[in-house]
Structures are given as structure tokens and as C-alpha cells.
mmCIF file with all atom_site columns, C-alpha atoms in Angstrom:
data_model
loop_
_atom_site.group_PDB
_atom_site.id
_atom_site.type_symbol
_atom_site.label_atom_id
_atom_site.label_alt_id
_atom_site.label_comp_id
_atom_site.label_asym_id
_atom_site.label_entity_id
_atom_site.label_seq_id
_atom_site.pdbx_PDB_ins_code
_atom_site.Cartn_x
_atom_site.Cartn_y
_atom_site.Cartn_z
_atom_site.occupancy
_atom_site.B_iso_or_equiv
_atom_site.pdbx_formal_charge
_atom_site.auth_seq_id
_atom_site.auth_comp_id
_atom_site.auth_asym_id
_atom_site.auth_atom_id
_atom_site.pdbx_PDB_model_num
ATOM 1   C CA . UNK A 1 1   ? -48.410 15.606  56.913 1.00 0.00 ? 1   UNK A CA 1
ATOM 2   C CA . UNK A 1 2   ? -45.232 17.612  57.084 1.00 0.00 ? 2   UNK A CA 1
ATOM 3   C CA . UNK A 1 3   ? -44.760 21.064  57.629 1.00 0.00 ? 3   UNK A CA 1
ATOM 4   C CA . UNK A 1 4   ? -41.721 23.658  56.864 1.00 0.00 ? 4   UNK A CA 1
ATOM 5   C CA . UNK A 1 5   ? -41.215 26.490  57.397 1.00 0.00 ? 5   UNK A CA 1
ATOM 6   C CA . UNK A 1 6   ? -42.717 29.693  55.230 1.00 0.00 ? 6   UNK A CA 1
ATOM 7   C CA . UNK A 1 7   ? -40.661 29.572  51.762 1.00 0.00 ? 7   UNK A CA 1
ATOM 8   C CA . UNK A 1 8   ? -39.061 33.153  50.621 1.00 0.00 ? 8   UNK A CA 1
ATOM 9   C CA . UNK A 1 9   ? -40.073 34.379  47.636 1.00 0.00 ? 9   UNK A CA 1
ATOM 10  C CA . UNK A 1 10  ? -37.769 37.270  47.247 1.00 0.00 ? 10  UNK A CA 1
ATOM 11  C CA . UNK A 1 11  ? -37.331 38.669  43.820 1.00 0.00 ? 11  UNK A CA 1
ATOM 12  C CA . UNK A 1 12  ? -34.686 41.472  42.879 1.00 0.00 ? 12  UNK A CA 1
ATOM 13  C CA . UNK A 1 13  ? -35.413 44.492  40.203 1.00 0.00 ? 13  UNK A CA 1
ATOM 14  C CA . UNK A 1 14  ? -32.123 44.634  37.403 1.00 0.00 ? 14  UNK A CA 1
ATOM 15  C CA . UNK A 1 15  ? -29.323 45.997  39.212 1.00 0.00 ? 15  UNK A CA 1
ATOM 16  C CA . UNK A 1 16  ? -29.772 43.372  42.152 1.00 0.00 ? 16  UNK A CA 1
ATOM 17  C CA . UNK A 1 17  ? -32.083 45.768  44.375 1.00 0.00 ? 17  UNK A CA 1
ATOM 18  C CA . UNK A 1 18  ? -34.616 43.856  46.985 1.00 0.00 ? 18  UNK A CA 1
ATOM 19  C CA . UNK A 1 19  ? -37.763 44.148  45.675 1.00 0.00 ? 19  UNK A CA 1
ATOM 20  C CA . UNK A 1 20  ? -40.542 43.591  48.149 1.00 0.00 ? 20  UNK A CA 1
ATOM 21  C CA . UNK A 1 21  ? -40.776 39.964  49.899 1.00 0.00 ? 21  UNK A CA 1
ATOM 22  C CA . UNK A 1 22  ? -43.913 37.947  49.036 1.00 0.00 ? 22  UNK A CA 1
ATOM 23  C CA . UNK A 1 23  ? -44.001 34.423  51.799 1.00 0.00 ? 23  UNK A CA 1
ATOM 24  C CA . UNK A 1 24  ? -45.228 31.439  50.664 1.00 0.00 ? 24  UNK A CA 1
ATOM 25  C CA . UNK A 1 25  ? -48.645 30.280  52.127 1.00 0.00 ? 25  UNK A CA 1
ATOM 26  C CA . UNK A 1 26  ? -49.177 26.942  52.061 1.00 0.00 ? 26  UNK A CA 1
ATOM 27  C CA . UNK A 1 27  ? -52.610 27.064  53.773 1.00 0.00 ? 27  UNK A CA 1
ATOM 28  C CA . UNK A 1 28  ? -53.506 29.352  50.905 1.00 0.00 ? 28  UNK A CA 1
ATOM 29  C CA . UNK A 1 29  ? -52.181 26.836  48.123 1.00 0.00 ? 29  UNK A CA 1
ATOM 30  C CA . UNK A 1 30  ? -54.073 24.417  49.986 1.00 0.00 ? 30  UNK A CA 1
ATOM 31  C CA . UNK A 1 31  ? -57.229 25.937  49.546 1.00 0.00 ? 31  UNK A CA 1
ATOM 32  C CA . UNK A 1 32  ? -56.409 27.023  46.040 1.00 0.00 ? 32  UNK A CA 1
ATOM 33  C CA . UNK A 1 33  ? -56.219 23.596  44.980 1.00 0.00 ? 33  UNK A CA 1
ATOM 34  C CA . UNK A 1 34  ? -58.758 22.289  46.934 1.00 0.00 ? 34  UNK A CA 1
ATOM 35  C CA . UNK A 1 35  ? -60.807 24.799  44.747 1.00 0.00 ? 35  UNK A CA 1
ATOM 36  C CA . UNK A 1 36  ? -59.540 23.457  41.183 1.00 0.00 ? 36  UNK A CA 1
ATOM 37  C CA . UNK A 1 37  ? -60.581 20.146  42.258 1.00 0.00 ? 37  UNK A CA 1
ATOM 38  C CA . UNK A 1 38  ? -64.389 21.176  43.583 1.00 0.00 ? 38  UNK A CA 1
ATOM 39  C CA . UNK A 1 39  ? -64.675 22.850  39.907 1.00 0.00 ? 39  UNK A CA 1
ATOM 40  C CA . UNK A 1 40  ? -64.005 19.419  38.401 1.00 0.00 ? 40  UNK A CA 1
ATOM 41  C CA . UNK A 1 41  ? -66.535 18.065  41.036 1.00 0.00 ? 41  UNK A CA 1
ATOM 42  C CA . UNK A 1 42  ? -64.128 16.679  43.671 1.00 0.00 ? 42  UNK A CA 1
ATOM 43  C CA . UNK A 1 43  ? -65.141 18.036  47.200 1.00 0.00 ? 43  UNK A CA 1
ATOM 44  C CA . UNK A 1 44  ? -61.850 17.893  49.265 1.00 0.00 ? 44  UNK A CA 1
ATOM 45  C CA . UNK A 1 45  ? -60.386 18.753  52.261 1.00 0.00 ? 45  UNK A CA 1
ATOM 46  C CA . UNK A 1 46  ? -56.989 20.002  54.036 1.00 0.00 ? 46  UNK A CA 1
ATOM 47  C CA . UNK A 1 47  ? -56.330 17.165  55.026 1.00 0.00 ? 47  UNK A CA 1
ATOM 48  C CA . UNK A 1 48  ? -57.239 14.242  52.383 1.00 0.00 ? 48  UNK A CA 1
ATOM 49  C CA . UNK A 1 49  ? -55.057 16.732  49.697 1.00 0.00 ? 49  UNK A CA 1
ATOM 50  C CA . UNK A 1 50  ? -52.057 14.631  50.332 1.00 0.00 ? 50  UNK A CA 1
ATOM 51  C CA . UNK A 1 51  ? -53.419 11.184  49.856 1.00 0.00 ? 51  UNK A CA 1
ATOM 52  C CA . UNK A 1 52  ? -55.852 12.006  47.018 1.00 0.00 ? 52  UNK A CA 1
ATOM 53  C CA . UNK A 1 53  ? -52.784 13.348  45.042 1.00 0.00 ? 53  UNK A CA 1
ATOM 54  C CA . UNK A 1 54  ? -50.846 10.186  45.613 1.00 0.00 ? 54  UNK A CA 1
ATOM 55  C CA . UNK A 1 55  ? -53.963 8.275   44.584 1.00 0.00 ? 55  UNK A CA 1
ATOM 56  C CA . UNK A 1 56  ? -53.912 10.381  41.222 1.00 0.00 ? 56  UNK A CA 1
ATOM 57  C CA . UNK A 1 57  ? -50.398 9.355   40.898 1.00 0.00 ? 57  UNK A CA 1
ATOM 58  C CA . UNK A 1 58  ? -50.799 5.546   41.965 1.00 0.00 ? 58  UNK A CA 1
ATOM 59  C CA . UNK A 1 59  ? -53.776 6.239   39.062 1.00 0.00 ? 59  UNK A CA 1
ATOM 60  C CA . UNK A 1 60  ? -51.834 7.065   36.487 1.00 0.00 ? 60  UNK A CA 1
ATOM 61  C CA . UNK A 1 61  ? -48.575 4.847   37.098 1.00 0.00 ? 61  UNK A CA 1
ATOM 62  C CA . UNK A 1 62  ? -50.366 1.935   36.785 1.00 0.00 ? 62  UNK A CA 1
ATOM 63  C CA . UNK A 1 63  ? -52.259 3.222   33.590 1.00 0.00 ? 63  UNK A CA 1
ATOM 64  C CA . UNK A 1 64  ? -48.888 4.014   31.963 1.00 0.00 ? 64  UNK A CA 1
ATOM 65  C CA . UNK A 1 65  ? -47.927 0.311   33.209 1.00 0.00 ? 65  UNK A CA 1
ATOM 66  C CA . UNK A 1 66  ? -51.381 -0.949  31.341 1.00 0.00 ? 66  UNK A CA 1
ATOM 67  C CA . UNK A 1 67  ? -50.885 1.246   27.991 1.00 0.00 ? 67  UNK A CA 1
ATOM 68  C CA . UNK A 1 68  ? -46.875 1.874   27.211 1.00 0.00 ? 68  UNK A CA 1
ATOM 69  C CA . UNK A 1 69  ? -47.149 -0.944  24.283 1.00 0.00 ? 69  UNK A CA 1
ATOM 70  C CA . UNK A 1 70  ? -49.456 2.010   22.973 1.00 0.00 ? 70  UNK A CA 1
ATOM 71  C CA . UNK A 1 71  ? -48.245 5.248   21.059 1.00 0.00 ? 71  UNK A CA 1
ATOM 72  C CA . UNK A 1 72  ? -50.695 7.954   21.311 1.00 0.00 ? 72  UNK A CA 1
ATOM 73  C CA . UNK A 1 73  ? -52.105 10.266  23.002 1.00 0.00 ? 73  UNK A CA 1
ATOM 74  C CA . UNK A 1 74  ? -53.073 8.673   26.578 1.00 0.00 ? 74  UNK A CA 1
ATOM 75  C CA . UNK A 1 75  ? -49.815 7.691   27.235 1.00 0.00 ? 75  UNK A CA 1
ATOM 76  C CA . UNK A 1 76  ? -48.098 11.112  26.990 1.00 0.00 ? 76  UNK A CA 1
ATOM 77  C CA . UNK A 1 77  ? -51.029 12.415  29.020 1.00 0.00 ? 77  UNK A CA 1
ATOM 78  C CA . UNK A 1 78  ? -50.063 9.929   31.450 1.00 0.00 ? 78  UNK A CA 1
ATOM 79  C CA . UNK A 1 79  ? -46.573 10.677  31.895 1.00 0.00 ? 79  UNK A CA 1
ATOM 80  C CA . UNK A 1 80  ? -47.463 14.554  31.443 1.00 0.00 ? 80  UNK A CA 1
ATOM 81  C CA . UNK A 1 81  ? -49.825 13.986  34.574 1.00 0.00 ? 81  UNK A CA 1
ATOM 82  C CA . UNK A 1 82  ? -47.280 12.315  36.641 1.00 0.00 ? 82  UNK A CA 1
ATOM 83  C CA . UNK A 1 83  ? -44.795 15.003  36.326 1.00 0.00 ? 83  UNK A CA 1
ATOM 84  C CA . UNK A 1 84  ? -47.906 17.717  37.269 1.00 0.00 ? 84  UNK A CA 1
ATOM 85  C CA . UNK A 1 85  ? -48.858 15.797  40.329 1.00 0.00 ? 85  UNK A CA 1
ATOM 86  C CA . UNK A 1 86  ? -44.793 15.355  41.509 1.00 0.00 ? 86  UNK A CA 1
ATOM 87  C CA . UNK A 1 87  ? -44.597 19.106  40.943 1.00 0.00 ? 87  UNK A CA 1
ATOM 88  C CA . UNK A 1 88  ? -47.513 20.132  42.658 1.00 0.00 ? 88  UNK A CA 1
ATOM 89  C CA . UNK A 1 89  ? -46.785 17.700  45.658 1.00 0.00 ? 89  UNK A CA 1
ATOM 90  C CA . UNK A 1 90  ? -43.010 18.805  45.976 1.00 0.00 ? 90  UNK A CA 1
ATOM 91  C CA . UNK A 1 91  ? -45.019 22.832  46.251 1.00 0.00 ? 91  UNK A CA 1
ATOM 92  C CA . UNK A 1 92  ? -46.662 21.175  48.928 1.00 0.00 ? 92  UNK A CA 1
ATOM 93  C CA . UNK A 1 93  ? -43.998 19.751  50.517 1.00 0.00 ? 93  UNK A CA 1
ATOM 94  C CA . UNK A 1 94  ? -45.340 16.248  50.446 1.00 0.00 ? 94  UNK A CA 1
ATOM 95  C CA . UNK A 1 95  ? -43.989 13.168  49.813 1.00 0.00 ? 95  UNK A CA 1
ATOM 96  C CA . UNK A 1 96  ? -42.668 12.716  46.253 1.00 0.00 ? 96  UNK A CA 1
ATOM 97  C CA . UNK A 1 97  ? -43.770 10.600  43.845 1.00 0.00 ? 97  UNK A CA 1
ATOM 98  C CA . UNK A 1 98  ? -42.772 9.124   40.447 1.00 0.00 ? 98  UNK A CA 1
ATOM 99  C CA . UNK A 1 99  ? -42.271 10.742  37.040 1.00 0.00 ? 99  UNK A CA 1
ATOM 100 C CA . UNK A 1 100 ? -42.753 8.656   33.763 1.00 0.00 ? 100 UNK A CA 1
ATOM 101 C CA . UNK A 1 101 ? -38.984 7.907   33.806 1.00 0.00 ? 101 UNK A CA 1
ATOM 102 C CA . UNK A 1 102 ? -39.184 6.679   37.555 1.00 0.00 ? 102 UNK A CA 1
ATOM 103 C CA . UNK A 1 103 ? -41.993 4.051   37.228 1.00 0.00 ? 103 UNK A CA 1
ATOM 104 C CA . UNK A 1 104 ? -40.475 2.836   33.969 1.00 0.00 ? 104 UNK A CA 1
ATOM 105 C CA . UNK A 1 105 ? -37.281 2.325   36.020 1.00 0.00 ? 105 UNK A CA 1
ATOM 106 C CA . UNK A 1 106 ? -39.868 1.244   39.531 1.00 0.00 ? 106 UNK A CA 1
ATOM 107 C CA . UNK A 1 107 ? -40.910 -1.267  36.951 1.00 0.00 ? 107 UNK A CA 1
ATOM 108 C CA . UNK A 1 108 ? -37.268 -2.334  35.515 1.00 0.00 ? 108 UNK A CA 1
ATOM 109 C CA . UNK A 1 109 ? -36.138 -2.981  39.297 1.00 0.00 ? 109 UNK A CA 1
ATOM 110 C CA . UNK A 1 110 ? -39.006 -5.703  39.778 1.00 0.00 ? 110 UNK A CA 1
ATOM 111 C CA . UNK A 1 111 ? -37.910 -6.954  36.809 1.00 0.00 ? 111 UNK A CA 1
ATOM 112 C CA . UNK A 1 112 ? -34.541 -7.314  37.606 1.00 0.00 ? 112 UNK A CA 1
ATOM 113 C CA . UNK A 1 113 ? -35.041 -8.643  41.376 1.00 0.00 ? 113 UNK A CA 1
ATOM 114 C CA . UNK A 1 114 ? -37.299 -11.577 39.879 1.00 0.00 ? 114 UNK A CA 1
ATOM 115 C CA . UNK A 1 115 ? -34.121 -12.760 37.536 1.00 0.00 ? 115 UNK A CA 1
ATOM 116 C CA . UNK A 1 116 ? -31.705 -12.915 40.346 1.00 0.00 ? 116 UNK A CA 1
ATOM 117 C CA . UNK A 1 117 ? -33.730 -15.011 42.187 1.00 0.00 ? 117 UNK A CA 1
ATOM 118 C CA . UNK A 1 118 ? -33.734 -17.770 39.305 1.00 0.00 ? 118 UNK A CA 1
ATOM 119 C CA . UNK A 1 119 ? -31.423 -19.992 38.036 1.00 0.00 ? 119 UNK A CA 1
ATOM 120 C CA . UNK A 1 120 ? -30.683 -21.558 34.672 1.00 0.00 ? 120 UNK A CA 1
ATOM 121 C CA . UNK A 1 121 ? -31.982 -20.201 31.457 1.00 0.00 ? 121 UNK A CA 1
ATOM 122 C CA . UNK A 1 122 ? -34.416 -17.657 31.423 1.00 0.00 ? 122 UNK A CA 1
ATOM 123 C CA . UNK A 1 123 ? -36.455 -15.044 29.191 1.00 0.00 ? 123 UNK A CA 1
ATOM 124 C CA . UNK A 1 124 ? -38.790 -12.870 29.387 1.00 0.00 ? 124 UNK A CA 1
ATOM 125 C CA . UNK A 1 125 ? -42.729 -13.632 29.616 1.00 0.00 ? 125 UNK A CA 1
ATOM 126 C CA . UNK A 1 126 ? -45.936 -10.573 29.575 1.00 0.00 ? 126 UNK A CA 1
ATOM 127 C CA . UNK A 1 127 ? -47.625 -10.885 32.881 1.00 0.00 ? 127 UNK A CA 1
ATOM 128 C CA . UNK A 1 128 ? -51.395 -8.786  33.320 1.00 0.00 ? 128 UNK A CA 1
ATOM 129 C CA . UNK A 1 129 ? -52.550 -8.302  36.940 1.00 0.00 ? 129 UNK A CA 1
ATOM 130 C CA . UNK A 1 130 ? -56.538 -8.683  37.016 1.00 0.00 ? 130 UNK A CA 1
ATOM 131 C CA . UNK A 1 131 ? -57.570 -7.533  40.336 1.00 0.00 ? 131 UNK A CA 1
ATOM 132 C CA . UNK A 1 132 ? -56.164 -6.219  43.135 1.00 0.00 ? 132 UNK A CA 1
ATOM 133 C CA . UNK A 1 133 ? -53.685 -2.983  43.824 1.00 0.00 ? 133 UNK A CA 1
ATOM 134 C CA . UNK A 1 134 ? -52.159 -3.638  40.592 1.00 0.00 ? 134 UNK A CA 1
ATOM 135 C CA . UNK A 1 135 ? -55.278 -3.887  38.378 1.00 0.00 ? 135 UNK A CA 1
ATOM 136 C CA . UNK A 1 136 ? -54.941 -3.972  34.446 1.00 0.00 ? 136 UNK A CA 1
ATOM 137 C CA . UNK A 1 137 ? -51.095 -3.801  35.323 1.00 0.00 ? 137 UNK A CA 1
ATOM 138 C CA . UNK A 1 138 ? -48.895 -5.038  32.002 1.00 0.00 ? 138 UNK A CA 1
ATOM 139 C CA . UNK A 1 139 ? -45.145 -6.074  32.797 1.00 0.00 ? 139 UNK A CA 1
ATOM 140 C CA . UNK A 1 140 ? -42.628 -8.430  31.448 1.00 0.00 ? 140 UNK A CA 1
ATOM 141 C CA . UNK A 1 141 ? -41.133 -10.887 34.309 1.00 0.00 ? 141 UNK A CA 1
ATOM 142 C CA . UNK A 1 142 ? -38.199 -12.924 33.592 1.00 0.00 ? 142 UNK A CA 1
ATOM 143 C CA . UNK A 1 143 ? -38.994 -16.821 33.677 1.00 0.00 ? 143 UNK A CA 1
ATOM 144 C CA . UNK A 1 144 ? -37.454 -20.418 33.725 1.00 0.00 ? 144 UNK A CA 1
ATOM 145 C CA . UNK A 1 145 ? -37.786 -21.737 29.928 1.00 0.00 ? 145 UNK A CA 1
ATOM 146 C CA . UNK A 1 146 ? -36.964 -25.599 30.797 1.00 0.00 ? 146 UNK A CA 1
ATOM 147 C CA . UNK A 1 147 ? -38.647 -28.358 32.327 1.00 0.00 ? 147 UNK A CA 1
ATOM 148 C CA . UNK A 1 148 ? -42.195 -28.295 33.435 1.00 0.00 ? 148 UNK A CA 1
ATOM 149 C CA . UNK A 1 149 ? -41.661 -24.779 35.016 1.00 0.00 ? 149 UNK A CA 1
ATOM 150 C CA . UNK A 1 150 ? -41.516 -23.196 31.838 1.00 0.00 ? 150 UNK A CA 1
ATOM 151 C CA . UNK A 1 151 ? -43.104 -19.424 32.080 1.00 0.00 ? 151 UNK A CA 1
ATOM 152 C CA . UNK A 1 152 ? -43.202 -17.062 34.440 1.00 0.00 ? 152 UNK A CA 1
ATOM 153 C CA . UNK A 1 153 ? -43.020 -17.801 38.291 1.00 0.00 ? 153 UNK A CA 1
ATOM 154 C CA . UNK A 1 154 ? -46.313 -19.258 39.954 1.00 0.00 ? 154 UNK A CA 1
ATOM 155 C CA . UNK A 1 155 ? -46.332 -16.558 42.416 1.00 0.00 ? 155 UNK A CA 1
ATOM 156 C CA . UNK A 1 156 ? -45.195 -12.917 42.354 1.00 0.00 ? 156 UNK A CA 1
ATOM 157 C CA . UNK A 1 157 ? -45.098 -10.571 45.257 1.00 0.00 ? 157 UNK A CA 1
ATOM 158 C CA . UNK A 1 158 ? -45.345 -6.722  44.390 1.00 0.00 ? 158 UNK A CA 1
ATOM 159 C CA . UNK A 1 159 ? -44.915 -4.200  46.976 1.00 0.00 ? 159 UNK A CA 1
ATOM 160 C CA . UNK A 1 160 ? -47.653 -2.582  48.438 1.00 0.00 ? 160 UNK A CA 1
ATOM 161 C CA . UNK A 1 161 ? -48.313 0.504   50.982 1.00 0.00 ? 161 UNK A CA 1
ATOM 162 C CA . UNK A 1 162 ? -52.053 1.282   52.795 1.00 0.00 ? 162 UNK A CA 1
ATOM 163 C CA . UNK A 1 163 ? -53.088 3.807   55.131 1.00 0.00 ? 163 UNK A CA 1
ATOM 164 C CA . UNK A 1 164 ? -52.333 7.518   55.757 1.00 0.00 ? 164 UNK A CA 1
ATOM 165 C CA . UNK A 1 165 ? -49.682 8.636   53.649 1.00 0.00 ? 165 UNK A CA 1
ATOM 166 C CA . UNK A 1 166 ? -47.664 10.387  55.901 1.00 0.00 ? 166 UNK A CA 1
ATOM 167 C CA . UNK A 1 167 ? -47.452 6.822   58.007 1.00 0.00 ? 167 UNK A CA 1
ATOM 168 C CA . UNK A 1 168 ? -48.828 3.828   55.549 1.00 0.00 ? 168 UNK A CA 1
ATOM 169 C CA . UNK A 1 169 ? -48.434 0.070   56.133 1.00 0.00 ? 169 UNK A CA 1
ATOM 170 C CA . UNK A 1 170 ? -45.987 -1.430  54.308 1.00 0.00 ? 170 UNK A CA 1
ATOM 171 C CA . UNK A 1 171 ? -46.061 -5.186  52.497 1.00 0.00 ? 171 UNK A CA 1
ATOM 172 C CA . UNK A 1 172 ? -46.560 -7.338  49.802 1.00 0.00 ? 172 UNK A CA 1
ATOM 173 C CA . UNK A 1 173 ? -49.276 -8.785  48.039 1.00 0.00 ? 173 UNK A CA 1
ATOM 174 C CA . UNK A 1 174 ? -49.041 -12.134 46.572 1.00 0.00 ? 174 UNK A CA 1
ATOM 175 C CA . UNK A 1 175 ? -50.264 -13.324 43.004 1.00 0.00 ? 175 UNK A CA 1
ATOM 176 C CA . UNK A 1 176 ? -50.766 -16.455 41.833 1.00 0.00 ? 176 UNK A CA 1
ATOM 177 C CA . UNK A 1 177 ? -50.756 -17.199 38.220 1.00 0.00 ? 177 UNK A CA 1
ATOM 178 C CA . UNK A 1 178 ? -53.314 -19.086 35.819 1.00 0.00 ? 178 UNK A CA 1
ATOM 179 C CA . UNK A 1 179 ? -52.329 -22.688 34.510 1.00 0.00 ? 179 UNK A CA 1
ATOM 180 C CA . UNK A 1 180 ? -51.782 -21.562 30.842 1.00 0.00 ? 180 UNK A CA 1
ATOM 181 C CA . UNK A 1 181 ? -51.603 -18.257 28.947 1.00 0.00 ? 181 UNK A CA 1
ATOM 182 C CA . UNK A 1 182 ? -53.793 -17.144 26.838 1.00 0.00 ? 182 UNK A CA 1
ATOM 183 C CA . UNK A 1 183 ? -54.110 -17.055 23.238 1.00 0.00 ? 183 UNK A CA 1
ATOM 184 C CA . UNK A 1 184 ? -51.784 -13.752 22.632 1.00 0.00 ? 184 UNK A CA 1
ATOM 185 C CA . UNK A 1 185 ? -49.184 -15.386 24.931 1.00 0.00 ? 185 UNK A CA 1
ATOM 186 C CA . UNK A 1 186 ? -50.391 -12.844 27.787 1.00 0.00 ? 186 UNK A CA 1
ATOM 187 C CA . UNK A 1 187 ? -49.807 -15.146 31.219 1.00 0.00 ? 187 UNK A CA 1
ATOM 188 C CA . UNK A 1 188 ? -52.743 -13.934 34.007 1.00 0.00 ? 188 UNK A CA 1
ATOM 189 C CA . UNK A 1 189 ? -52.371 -13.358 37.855 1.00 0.00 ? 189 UNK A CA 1
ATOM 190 C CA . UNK A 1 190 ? -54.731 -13.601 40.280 1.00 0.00 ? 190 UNK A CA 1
ATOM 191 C CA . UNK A 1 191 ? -54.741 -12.107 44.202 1.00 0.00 ? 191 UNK A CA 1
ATOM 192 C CA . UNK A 1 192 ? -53.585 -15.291 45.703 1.00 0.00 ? 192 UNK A CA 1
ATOM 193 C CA . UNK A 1 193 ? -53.935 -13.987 49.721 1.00 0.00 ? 193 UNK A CA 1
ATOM 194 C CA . UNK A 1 194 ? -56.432 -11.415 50.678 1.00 0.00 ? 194 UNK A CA 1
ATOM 195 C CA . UNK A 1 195 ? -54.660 -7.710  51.416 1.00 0.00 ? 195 UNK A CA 1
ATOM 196 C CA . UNK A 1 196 ? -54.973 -4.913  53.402 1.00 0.00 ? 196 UNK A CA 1
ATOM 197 C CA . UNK A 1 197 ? -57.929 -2.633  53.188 1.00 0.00 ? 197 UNK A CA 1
ATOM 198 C CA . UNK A 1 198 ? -57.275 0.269   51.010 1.00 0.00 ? 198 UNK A CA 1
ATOM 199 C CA . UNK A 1 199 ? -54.141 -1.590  49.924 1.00 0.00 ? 199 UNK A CA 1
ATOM 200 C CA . UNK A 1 200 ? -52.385 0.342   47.060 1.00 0.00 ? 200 UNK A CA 1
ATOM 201 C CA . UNK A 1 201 ? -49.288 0.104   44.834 1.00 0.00 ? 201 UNK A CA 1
ATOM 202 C CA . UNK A 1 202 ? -46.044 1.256   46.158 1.00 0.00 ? 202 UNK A CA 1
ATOM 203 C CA . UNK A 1 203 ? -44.164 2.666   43.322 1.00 0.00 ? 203 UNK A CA 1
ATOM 204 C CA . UNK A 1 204 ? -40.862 4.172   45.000 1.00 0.00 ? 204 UNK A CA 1
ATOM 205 C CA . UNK A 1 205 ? -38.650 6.894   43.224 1.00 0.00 ? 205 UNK A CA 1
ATOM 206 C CA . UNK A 1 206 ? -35.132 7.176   43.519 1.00 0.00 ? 206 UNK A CA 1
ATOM 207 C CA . UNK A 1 207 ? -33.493 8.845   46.630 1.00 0.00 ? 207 UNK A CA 1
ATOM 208 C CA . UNK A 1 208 ? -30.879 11.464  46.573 1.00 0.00 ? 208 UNK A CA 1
ATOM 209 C CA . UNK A 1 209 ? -28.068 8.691   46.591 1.00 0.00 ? 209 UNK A CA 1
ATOM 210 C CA . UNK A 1 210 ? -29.882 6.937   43.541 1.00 0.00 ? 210 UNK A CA 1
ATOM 211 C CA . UNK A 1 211 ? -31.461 3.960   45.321 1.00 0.00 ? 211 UNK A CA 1
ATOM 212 C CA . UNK A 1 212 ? -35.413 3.601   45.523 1.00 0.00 ? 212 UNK A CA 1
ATOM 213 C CA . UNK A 1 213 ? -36.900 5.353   48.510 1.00 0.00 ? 213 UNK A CA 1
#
């Protein structure tokens, strides 16, 4: 869990005066949120704040992944919630994660990497993850529309990340797909290898030179 220094709050009356100098505590914003979460029922600590936000987040992402063919409500509360828990995690001074905009474009990126891989004519096929890290997960994957390898690939890999969040693992986990789609056209995927314990998606945002971190 990283640490910075105290953050100056200085504020200045009209004509540009010092006012007095309130200092950020972050122990004290610690404990204020730990408090907003035991109202709702969720007994927390110091330190499990970090990874239980990032759970929220991995939450969410992978509900807006599930539900985006959807207009209503949920999925703006999704997106809403994203950009609360990035907020309240940059505060922190925690690792960032994604906004709305970022998964769509975390999402885009797999997308893309899958098509440069293939060759010959492609388009695009609806792939649902039904266990694993990426549970309930909806997203189109580019596929091979000739020959007996027509639809998506057999296998995908989507990245993964386990352990403390200041440190996590880092890999893949592998999905195998079923024979035929179903009857909306929806192609399944199965775990095909077994993962890490606690293994959970690893939705990257962009870094400051615009690549994913």
C-alpha cells in the first residue's frame, strides 16, 4: 500500500490572503470510509480498504461488460460507480482503476489483439464467459468465417491478476469454447485450465503516455 506524503489543503480568502492550512489525513479518510461501509454492513479494515475497492471495481466492470446491450438504469449506475470508486481510490492514493470509458476501451484492445493474430476473413462473433474471473462476461471476439473453423477461436486467454493489490500475480486464464452456439447465436466459454486462487480480472487503464498500464 503506498504512502505520500500529507496533501496541502491551503485555501486563500478574495484578495489572495492565506487562509489557515487544513493537512490531509489519510488515516482519518481511512477510517471515515471504513465507517460508510460498516453502515451498509461491511466490517473492514485499514488494510483490506485497498483491495475491497478494487474488488468493487473488478464488480462492476464486468457487470457493465454483462449488461451494455441494455439501456437503463443499471448500466449508468455502473459506470456512475466506477468513476466513484476511481475517485475515491486516487483520494487514497491507491492504484487507479477504470472508468466506464476505460473498460469499454480495456475491452476494445482484447478485441483488437485477437484479430491480429488471425488471418483471412474474419467478423465478429458474441462470446459469454460462464465461470471463472470473467463470469457472466459479454464481448464480441473477431473470428475466422471459412472452413471448418468458422466462429470464434477455440481458446481465449484473458488477463488476469491475484493476490495483494499492491503486489498481485500476474497471468492468463485460458477458455475453451463449446462445440456450437446456442440458439441466439451467443458462442459459450468454459475455464479450460484451473487458475490461481482468488484469481480476478485485470482490467488495465491507460497510462500517462496513453498505453494500458
Amino acid at each position: 500500500m503506498s504512502t505520500r506524503h500529507p496533501v496541502s489543503l491551503q485555501t486563500y480568502d478574495r484578495n489572495g490572503v492565506p487562509e489557515h492550512t487544513p493537512v490531509w489525513d489519510r488515516a482519518r479518510s481511512l477510517d471515515t470510509v471504513i465507517a460508510a461501509f460498516a453502515r451498509g454492513g461491511t466490517l473492514l479494515d485499514r488494510d483490506s480498504v485497498d483491495l475491497h475497492l478494487s474488488e468493487i471495481a473488478d464488480k462492476a466492470a464486468c457487470s457493465l461488460l454483462r449488461d451494455r446491450w441494455k439501456d437503463d438504469f443499471p448500466v449508468a449506475a455502473y459506470g456512475e460507480l466506477l468513476c466513484t470508486v476511481a475517485a475515491l481510490r486516487s483520494l487514497l492514493n491507491y492504484s487507479p482503476t477504470p472508468t466506464a470509458v476505460e473498460v469499454f476501451d480495456w475491452a476494445r484492445e482484447q478485441k483488437r489483439k485477437t484479430a491480429a493474430a488471425l488471418d483471412g476473413p474474419v467478423e465478429d462473433f458474441v462470446v459469454q464467459f460462464i465461470n471463472g474471473p470473467y463470469r457472466g462476461v459479454i464481448l464480441t471476439f473477431p473470428g475466422a468465417v471459412a472452413g471448418l473453423g468458422n466462429g470464434p477461436a477455440s481458446l481465449i486467454t484473458m488477463p488476469i491478476e491475484w493476490g495483494d493489490d499492491t503486489e498481485p500475480g500476474r497471468g492468463e486464464a485460458r477458455y475453451g469454447r463449446r462445440a456450437e452456439p446456442t440458439s441466439e447465436g451467443l458462442w459459450l466459454y468454459r475455464l479450460a485450465d484451473d487458475v490461481p486462487e482468488g484469481a480476478r480480472p485485470h482490467i488495465t487503464v491507460p497510462d500517462q503516455k496513453g498505453g494500458r498500464a
